[in-house]
Short mmCIF file of C-alpha atoms in Angstrom, two decimals:
data_model
loop_
_atom_site.label_atom_id
_atom_site.label_comp_id
_atom_site.label_asym_id
_atom_site.label_seq_id
_atom_site.Cartn_x
_atom_site.Cartn_y
_atom_site.Cartn_z
CA LYS E 1 3.82 9.76 -16.43
CA ASN E 2 2.62 6.51 -14.83
CA GLN E 3 -0.68 7.15 -13.10
CA VAL E 4 -3.49 5.22 -11.43
CA GLU E 5 -6.87 6.89 -11.18
CA GLN E 6 -9.77 5.51 -9.18
CA SER E 7 -13.45 6.35 -9.27
CA PRO E 8 -15.61 7.23 -7.56
CA GLN E 9 -13.71 8.97 -4.78
CA SER E 10 -16.38 7.90 -2.31
CA LEU E 11 -19.49 5.79 -2.36
CA ILE E 12 -22.34 5.04 0.04
CA ILE E 13 -24.47 1.93 -0.45
CA LEU E 14 -27.04 0.00 1.55
CA GLU E 15 -26.15 -3.29 3.15
CA GLY E 16 -26.86 -6.21 0.84
CA LYS E 17 -26.43 -4.19 -2.36
CA ASN E 18 -23.70 -4.72 -4.94
CA CYS E 19 -21.21 -2.11 -6.09
CA THR E 20 -18.40 -1.68 -8.59
CA LEU E 21 -15.27 0.38 -8.16
CA GLN E 22 -13.17 1.52 -11.11
CA CYS E 23 -9.46 1.84 -11.72
CA ASN E 24 -7.83 3.30 -14.85
CA TYR E 25 -4.08 3.29 -15.29
CA THR E 26 -1.41 4.50 -17.67
CA VAL E 27 1.42 2.39 -16.26
CA SER E 28 3.60 0.71 -18.88
CA PRO E 29 5.11 -1.84 -19.15
CA PHE E 30 2.50 -3.47 -16.99
CA SER E 31 3.39 -6.36 -14.68
CA ASN E 32 0.36 -6.90 -12.48
CA LEU E 33 -2.56 -5.11 -10.85
CA ARG E 34 -3.61 -5.46 -7.23
CA TRP E 35 -6.57 -4.43 -5.18
CA TYR E 36 -6.14 -3.75 -1.48
CA LYS E 37 -8.68 -3.09 1.28
CA GLN E 38 -7.71 -0.62 3.97
CA ASP E 39 -9.84 -0.39 7.09
CA THR E 40 -9.70 2.87 9.04
CA GLY E 41 -6.59 2.97 11.19
CA ARG E 42 -5.14 -0.21 9.69
CA GLY E 43 -2.68 -1.13 6.97
CA PRO E 44 -3.79 -2.23 3.50
CA VAL E 45 -4.67 -5.91 3.05
CA SER E 46 -4.39 -7.62 -0.31
CA LEU E 47 -7.63 -8.77 -1.99
CA THR E 48 -6.53 -9.86 -5.48
CA ILE E 49 -3.56 -9.82 -7.84
CA MET E 50 -3.95 -10.15 -11.61
CA THR E 51 -1.23 -10.51 -14.21
CA PHE E 52 -1.45 -9.39 -17.83
CA SER E 53 -2.94 -12.70 -18.94
CA GLU E 54 -5.69 -12.83 -16.32
CA ASN E 55 -8.96 -10.99 -16.82
CA THR E 56 -10.78 -11.95 -13.63
CA LYS E 57 -9.91 -13.00 -10.09
CA SER E 58 -12.23 -13.66 -7.17
CA ASN E 59 -11.78 -13.61 -3.42
CA GLY E 60 -15.05 -14.47 -1.74
CA ARG E 61 -17.54 -11.68 -2.43
CA TYR E 62 -14.85 -9.63 -4.17
CA THR E 63 -14.32 -10.05 -7.92
CA ALA E 64 -11.72 -8.07 -9.81
CA THR E 65 -11.64 -7.77 -13.58
CA LEU E 66 -8.86 -6.52 -15.83
CA ASP E 67 -8.89 -5.26 -19.41
CA ALA E 68 -5.22 -4.79 -20.26
CA ASP E 69 -6.09 -3.41 -23.71
CA THR E 70 -8.05 -0.47 -22.34
CA LYS E 71 -5.98 -0.33 -19.13
CA GLN E 72 -9.02 -0.58 -16.91
CA SER E 73 -9.84 -2.68 -13.88
CA SER E 74 -12.89 -2.95 -11.69
CA LEU E 75 -13.60 -4.40 -8.27
CA HIS E 76 -17.10 -5.76 -7.81
CA ILE E 77 -18.44 -6.34 -4.31
CA THR E 78 -21.43 -8.63 -4.02
CA ALA E 79 -24.02 -8.55 -1.24
CA SER E 80 -22.19 -5.85 0.69
CA GLN E 81 -21.78 -6.04 4.45
CA LEU E 82 -21.09 -3.38 7.06
CA SER E 83 -17.57 -4.76 7.36
CA ASP E 84 -16.93 -3.85 3.72
CA SER E 85 -16.77 -0.19 4.78
CA ALA E 86 -13.18 0.73 3.98
CA SER E 87 -10.91 2.35 1.44
CA TYR E 88 -10.18 0.22 -1.63
CA ILE E 89 -6.86 0.90 -3.27
CA CYS E 90 -5.83 -0.07 -6.79
CA VAL E 91 -2.09 -0.66 -7.27
CA VAL E 92 -0.39 -1.19 -10.60
CA SER E 93 3.01 -2.80 -10.84
CA LEU E 94 5.51 -1.56 -13.42
CA GLU E 95 8.06 -4.06 -14.60
CA GLU E 96 11.59 -2.75 -14.15
CA ALA E 97 14.84 -3.74 -15.77
CA GLY E 98 16.74 -6.00 -13.41
CA GLY E 99 13.70 -7.97 -12.31
CA GLY E 100 12.10 -5.54 -9.91
CA ASN E 101 8.63 -4.08 -9.78
CA LYS E 102 7.71 -0.45 -9.12
CA LEU E 103 4.29 0.05 -7.58
CA THR E 104 2.03 2.98 -8.39
CA PHE E 105 -0.79 3.43 -5.89
CA GLY E 106 -4.18 4.95 -6.57
CA THR E 107 -5.69 7.30 -4.00
CA GLY E 108 -8.49 4.86 -3.19
CA THR E 109 -12.27 4.74 -3.18
CA GLN E 110 -13.83 5.27 0.23
CA LEU E 111 -16.80 2.90 0.56
CA LYS E 112 -19.38 3.19 3.30
CA VAL E 113 -22.02 0.49 3.75
CA GLU E 114 -25.09 1.57 5.69
CA LEU E 115 -28.07 -0.25 7.20
CA ASN K 1 1.07 -14.96 13.92
CA ALA K 2 2.19 -11.34 14.32
CA GLY K 3 3.02 -10.53 10.67
CA VAL K 4 4.42 -6.98 10.41
CA THR K 5 4.62 -5.05 13.69
CA GLN K 6 5.16 -1.29 13.81
CA THR K 7 5.93 0.80 16.87
CA PRO K 8 4.97 3.29 18.08
CA LYS K 9 1.38 3.62 16.82
CA PHE K 10 1.30 7.36 17.47
CA GLN K 11 4.00 9.96 18.00
CA VAL K 12 4.18 13.75 18.28
CA LEU K 13 7.52 15.44 17.67
CA LYS K 14 8.80 18.97 17.64
CA THR K 15 10.51 20.36 14.55
CA GLY K 16 14.18 19.39 14.56
CA GLN K 17 13.83 16.34 16.78
CA SER K 18 14.93 12.94 15.55
CA MET K 19 13.33 9.57 16.09
CA THR K 20 13.23 6.01 14.85
CA LEU K 21 10.12 4.19 13.68
CA GLN K 22 10.42 0.49 14.31
CA CYS K 23 9.30 -2.30 11.97
CA ALA K 24 9.65 -6.03 12.56
CA GLN K 25 8.32 -9.02 10.60
CA ASP K 26 8.27 -12.68 11.58
CA MET K 27 7.63 -14.21 8.15
CA ASN K 28 11.29 -14.43 7.06
CA HIS K 29 10.55 -12.10 4.15
CA GLU K 30 13.53 -10.77 2.22
CA TYR K 31 11.88 -7.63 0.86
CA MET K 32 10.85 -4.83 3.20
CA SER K 33 9.78 -1.28 2.48
CA TRP K 34 8.58 1.95 4.04
CA TYR K 35 5.75 4.09 2.68
CA ARG K 36 4.10 7.29 3.70
CA GLN K 37 0.39 7.93 3.22
CA ASP K 38 -0.88 11.49 2.96
CA PRO K 39 -4.46 12.71 2.41
CA GLY K 40 -5.45 12.74 -1.25
CA MET K 41 -2.30 10.91 -2.35
CA GLY K 42 -1.45 7.31 -2.97
CA LEU K 43 1.14 5.57 -0.82
CA ARG K 44 4.65 6.69 -1.71
CA LEU K 45 7.77 4.59 -1.31
CA ILE K 46 10.44 6.07 0.96
CA HIS K 47 13.10 3.35 1.17
CA TYR K 48 13.26 -0.36 0.60
CA SER K 49 15.51 -3.35 1.26
CA VAL K 50 15.90 -6.54 -0.75
CA GLY K 51 17.71 -8.34 2.07
CA ALA K 52 19.86 -7.89 5.16
CA GLY K 53 22.60 -5.37 4.53
CA ILE K 54 21.02 -4.00 1.32
CA THR K 55 18.91 -0.84 1.17
CA ASP K 56 17.93 1.58 -1.57
CA GLN K 57 16.00 4.79 -2.04
CA GLY K 58 12.42 4.97 -3.15
CA GLU K 59 10.38 7.86 -4.49
CA VAL K 60 10.62 10.24 -1.49
CA PRO K 61 13.80 9.41 0.50
CA ASN K 62 14.91 12.90 1.59
CA GLY K 63 15.01 13.37 5.35
CA TYR K 64 14.91 9.65 6.11
CA ASN K 65 17.52 6.96 6.72
CA VAL K 66 17.17 3.20 6.94
CA SER K 67 19.33 0.22 7.79
CA ARG K 68 18.78 -3.54 7.59
CA SER K 69 21.06 -5.45 9.92
CA THR K 70 18.74 -8.46 10.24
CA THR K 71 16.06 -10.06 8.05
CA GLU K 72 13.43 -9.28 10.68
CA ASP K 73 13.99 -5.58 11.39
CA PHE K 74 13.86 -2.50 9.18
CA PRO K 75 13.85 0.76 11.20
CA LEU K 76 13.17 4.15 9.63
CA ARG K 77 14.99 7.17 11.06
CA LEU K 78 13.88 10.76 10.81
CA LEU K 79 17.04 12.80 11.04
CA SER K 80 15.61 16.26 11.82
CA ALA K 81 11.82 16.24 11.81
CA ALA K 82 9.97 18.81 9.70
CA PRO K 83 6.23 19.59 9.58
CA SER K 84 6.17 18.23 5.99
CA GLN K 85 6.93 14.81 7.45
CA THR K 86 3.62 14.72 9.28
CA SER K 87 2.06 11.60 7.83
CA VAL K 88 1.06 7.99 8.42
CA TYR K 89 3.98 5.65 7.86
CA PHE K 90 3.54 2.06 6.79
CA CYS K 91 6.09 -0.72 6.76
CA ALA K 92 5.53 -3.68 4.45
CA SER K 93 7.23 -6.98 3.67
CA SER K 94 7.03 -9.65 0.98
CA PRO K 95 8.97 -12.83 0.13
CA ASP K 96 10.86 -11.06 -2.66
CA ARG K 97 10.72 -7.95 -4.76
CA ARG K 98 8.50 -9.41 -7.43
CA GLU K 99 6.28 -11.56 -5.23
CA ARG K 100 3.57 -9.29 -4.02
CA PRO K 101 1.14 -8.75 -2.26
CA GLN K 102 2.98 -7.09 0.46
CA HIS K 103 1.98 -7.57 4.05
CA PHE K 104 1.53 -4.19 5.70
CA GLY K 105 1.80 -3.17 9.31
CA ASP K 106 -0.90 -1.03 10.88
CA GLY K 107 1.08 2.17 10.60
CA THR K 108 2.65 4.87 12.74
CA ARG K 109 0.76 8.16 12.88
CA LEU K 110 3.37 10.90 13.18
CA SER K 111 2.71 14.59 13.83
CA ILE K 112 5.47 17.18 13.65
CA LEU K 113 4.73 20.47 15.40
#
């Protein structure tokens, strides 16, 4: 069964500190992996997309890494800010016959940044 | 630049009632989809459309209908609301089925009593 597991479930850090969120998946055949940020009461917003051949992608203070051999990804947040408080969702895309993609969503890591 | 607009933002229904959740996008995207988000679960695909006049079922389609008469609009209909359909519903769009990320709306929070 195609699954996406994220850890930790929740995390509290102090403003200015770095943190790393983990995503393990069993999806195959793999097409791409995405990280989304979801603020409370809002829809998810894309942070990064990585294909099989990419092992790192940055978006400002957010850096995602991918190890397709071990089926693991991480999202590293540098110099956290209060506005980083959100749920971070890992999404893995399964390549389908006919050219489509099927997305499997993780349940997210709830990050809280405190003063 | 509105992006994906969902209405209403909140709704309370009684069991058995029907209603339509509206979704509109102004980016001329061909691919649109509906998801539901429940506590402790990842987003699940309800229905999707690869273009005007074309719709298909996702992972959890039972109890929902969709239509796509224009590129811009993709309404989701609850035929006879059940408490199990209490959820947050998100509409999303992207240029095509393979080109992601999707652009999500801010959701409709639906409670069925």
